[in-house]
Coordinates of N, CA and C in Angstrom, one line a residue:
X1 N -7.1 -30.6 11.1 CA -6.1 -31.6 11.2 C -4.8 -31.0 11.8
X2 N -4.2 -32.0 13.0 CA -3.0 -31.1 13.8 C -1.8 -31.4 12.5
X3 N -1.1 -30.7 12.1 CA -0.2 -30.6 11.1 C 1.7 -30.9 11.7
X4 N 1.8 -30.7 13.7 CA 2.2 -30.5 14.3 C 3.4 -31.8 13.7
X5 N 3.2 -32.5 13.5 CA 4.1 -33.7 13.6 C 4.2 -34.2 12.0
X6 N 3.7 -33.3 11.3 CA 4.1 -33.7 9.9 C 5.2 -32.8 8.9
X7 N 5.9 -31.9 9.5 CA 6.6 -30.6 9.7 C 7.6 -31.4 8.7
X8 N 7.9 -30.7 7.7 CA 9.0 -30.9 6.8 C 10.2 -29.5 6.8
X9 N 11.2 -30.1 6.7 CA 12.3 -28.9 6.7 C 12.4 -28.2 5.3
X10 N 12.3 -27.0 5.6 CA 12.2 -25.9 4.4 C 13.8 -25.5 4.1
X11 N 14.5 -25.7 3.0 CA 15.9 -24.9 3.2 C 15.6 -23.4 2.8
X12 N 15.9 -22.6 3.6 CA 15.9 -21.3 3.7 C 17.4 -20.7 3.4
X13 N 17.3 -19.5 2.5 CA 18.9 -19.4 1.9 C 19.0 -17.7 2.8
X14 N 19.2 -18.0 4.4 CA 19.4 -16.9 5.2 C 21.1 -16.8 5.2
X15 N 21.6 -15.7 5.0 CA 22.5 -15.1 5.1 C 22.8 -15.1 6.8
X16 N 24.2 -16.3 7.3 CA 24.3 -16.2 8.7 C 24.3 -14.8 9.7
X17 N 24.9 -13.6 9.2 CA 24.9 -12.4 9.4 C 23.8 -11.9 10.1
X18 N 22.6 -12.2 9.4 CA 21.2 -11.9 9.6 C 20.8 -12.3 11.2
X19 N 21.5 -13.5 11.1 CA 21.1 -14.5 12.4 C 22.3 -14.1 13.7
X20 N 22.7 -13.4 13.1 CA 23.8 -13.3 14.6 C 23.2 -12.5 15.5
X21 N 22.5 -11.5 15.4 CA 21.8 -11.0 16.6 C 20.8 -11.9 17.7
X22 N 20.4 -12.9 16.8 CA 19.5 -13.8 17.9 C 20.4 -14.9 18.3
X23 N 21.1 -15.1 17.6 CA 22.4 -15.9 18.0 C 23.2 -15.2 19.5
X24 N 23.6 -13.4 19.4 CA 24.2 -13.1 20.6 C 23.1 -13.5 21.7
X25 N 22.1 -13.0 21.4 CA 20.7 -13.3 22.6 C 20.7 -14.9 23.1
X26 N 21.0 -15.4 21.9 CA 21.1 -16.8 23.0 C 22.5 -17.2 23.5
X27 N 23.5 -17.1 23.2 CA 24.4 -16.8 24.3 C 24.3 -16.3 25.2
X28 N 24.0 -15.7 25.2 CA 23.7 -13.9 26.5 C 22.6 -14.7 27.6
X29 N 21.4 -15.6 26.7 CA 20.6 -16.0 27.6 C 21.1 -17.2 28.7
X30 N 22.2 -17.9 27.8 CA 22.4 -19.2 28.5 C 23.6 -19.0 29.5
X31 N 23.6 -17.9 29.8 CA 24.8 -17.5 31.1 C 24.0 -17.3 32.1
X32 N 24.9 -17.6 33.4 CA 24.3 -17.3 34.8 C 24.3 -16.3 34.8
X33 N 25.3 -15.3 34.6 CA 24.9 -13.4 35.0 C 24.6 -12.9 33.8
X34 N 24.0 -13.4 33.0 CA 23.3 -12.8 31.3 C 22.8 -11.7 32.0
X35 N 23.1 -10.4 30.7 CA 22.3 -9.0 30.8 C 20.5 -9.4 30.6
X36 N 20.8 -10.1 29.3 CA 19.1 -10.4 28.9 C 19.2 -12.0 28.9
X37 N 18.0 -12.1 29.6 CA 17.2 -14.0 29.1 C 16.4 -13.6 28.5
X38 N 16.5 -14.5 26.8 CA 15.7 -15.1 26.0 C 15.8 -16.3 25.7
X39 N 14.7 -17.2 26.3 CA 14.9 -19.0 26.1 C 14.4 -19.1 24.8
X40 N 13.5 -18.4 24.4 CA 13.4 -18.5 22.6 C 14.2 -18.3 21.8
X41 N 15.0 -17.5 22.3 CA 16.7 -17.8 21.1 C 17.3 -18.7 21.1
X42 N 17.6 -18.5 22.8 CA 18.3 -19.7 22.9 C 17.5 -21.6 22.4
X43 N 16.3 -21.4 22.6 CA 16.0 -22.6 21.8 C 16.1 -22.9 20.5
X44 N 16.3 -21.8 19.7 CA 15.9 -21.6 18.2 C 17.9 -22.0 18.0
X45 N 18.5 -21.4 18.1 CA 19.4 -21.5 18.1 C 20.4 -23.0 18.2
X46 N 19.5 -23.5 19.2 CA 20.3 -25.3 19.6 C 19.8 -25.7 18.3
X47 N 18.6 -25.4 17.9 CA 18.2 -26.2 16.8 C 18.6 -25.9 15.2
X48 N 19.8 -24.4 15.2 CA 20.0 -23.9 13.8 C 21.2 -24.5 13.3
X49 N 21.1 -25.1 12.2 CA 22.2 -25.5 11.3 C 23.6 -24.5 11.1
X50 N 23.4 -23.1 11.0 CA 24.0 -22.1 10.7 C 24.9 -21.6 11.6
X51 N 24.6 -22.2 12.7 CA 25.2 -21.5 14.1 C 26.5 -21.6 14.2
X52 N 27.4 -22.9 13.6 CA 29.1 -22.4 13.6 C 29.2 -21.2 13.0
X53 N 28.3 -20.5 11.5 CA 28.8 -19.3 11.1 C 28.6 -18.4 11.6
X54 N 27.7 -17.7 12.8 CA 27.5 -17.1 13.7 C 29.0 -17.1 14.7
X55 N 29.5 -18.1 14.5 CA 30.6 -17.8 15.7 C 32.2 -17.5 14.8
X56 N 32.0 -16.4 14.2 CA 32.8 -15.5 13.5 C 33.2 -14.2 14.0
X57 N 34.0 -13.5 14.0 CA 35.0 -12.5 14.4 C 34.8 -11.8 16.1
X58 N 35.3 -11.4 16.5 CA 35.2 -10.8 18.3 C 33.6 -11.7 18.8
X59 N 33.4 -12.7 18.9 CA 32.1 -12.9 19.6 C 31.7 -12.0 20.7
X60 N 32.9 -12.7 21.8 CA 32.5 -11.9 23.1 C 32.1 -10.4 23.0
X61 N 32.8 -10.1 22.6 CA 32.8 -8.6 22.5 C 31.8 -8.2 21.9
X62 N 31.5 -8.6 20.6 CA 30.0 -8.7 20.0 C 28.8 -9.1 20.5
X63 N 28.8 -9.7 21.5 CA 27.7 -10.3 22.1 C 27.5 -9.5 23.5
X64 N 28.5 -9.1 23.8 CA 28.5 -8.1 25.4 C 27.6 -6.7 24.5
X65 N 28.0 -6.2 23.4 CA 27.6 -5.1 22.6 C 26.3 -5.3 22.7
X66 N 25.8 -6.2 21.9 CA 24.1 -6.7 22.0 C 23.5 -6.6 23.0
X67 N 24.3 -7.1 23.9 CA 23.3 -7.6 25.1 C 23.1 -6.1 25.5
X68 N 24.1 -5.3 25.6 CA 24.0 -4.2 26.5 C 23.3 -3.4 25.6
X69 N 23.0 -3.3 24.0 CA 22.1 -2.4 23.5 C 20.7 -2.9 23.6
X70 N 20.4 -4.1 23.9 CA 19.2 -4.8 24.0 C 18.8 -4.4 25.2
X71 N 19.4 -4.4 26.2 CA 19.2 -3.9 27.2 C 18.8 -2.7 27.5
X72 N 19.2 -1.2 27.2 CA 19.0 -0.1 27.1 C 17.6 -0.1 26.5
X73 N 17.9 -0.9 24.8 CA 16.3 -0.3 24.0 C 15.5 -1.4 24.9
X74 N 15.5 -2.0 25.8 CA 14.3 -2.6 26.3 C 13.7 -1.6 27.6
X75 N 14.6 -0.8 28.3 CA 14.7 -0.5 29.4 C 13.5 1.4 28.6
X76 N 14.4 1.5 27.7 CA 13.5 2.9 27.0 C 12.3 2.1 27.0
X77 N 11.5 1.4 26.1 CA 10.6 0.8 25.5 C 9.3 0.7 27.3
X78 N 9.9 0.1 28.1 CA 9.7 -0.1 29.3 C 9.2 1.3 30.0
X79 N 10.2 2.0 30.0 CA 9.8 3.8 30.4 C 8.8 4.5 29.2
X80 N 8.4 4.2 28.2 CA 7.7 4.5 27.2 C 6.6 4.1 27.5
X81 N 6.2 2.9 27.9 CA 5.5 1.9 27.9 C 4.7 2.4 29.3
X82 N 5.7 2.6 30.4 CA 4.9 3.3 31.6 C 4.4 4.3 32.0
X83 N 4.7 5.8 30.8 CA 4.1 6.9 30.8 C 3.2 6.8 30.1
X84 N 3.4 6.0 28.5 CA 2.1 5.5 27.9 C 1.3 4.3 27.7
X85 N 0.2 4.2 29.3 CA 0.2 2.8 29.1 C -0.6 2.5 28.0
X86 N -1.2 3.3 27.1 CA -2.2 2.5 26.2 C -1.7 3.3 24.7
X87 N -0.6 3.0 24.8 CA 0.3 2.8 23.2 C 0.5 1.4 23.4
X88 N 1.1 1.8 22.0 CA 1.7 0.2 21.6 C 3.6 0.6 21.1
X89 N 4.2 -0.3 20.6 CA 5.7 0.1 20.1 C 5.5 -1.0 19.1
X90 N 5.9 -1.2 18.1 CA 5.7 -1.7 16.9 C 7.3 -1.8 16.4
X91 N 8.0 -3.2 16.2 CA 9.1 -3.5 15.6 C 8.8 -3.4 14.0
X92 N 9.4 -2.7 13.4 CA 9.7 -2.5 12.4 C 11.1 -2.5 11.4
X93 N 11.9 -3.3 10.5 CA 13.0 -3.7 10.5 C 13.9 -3.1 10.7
X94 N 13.8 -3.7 12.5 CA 14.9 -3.6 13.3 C 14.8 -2.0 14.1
X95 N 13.7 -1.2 13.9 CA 13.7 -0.2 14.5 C 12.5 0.1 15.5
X96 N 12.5 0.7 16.5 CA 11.3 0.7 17.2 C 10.5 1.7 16.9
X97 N 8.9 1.9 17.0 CA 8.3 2.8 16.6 C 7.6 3.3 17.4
X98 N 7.2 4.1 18.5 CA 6.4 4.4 19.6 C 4.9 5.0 19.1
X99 N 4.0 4.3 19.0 CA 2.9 4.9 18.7 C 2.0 4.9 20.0
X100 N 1.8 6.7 19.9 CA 0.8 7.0 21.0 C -0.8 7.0 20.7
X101 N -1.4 6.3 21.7 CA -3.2 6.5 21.1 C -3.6 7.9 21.9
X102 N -2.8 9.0 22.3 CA -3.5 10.0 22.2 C -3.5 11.2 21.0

C-alpha cells in the first residue's frame, strides 16, 4: 500500500542550531553566483517550520563560511575519490571518513 499521501506530521523537538548548516546550504543554493547548489536543502528548508530561528546572528557571514568549507571538503572528497576510485567516504557525525579498498 502507497503510504505517500497519508503522511502525518511528526513534532520533532530539533534544536534550530542543528539545522543551520542545511539551512546555510539552502541559501547558498538559491543564489545566482552560489559556491554550492543543493535543491534538497533548499527544498527541505521552504518547507521547515524552524527556519526564522535559523536566521540568527551574522547570517551572511555564516553562510559565506559554510559555503566555502563545504566547498573545499567537497573538492578534497572529489580528489580522494579520483586517486581512489574504488573507496567509498562514509559521513559520519559530521566528519568525513575515507575508506580505502586496498
Amino acid at each position: 500500500m502507497d503510504n505517500r499521501n497519508n503522511r502525518q506530521s511528526i513534532p520533532l523537538d530539533v534544536p534550530s542550531k542543528l539545522l543551520k548548516p542545511l539551512w546555510f546550504r539552502s541559501r547558498e543554493s538559491l543564489l545566482d553566483d552560489g559556491i554550492i547548489y543543493d535543491p534538497i536543502a533548499a527544498h527541505a528548508c521552504r518547507r521547515c517550520q524552524l527556519a526564522p530561528d535559523c536566521l540568527t546572528g551574522n547570517v551572511d557571514q555564516s553562510q559565506l563560511l559554510h559555503a566555502t568549507l563545504t566547498q573545499l571538503c567537497d573538492l578534497q572528497v572529489k580528489r580522494f575519490l579520483e586517486t581512489n576510485p574504488d573507496s567509498w567516504v562514509i559521513n559520519v557525525a559530521r566528519a568525513l571518513i575515507p575508506v580505502s579498498t586496498v
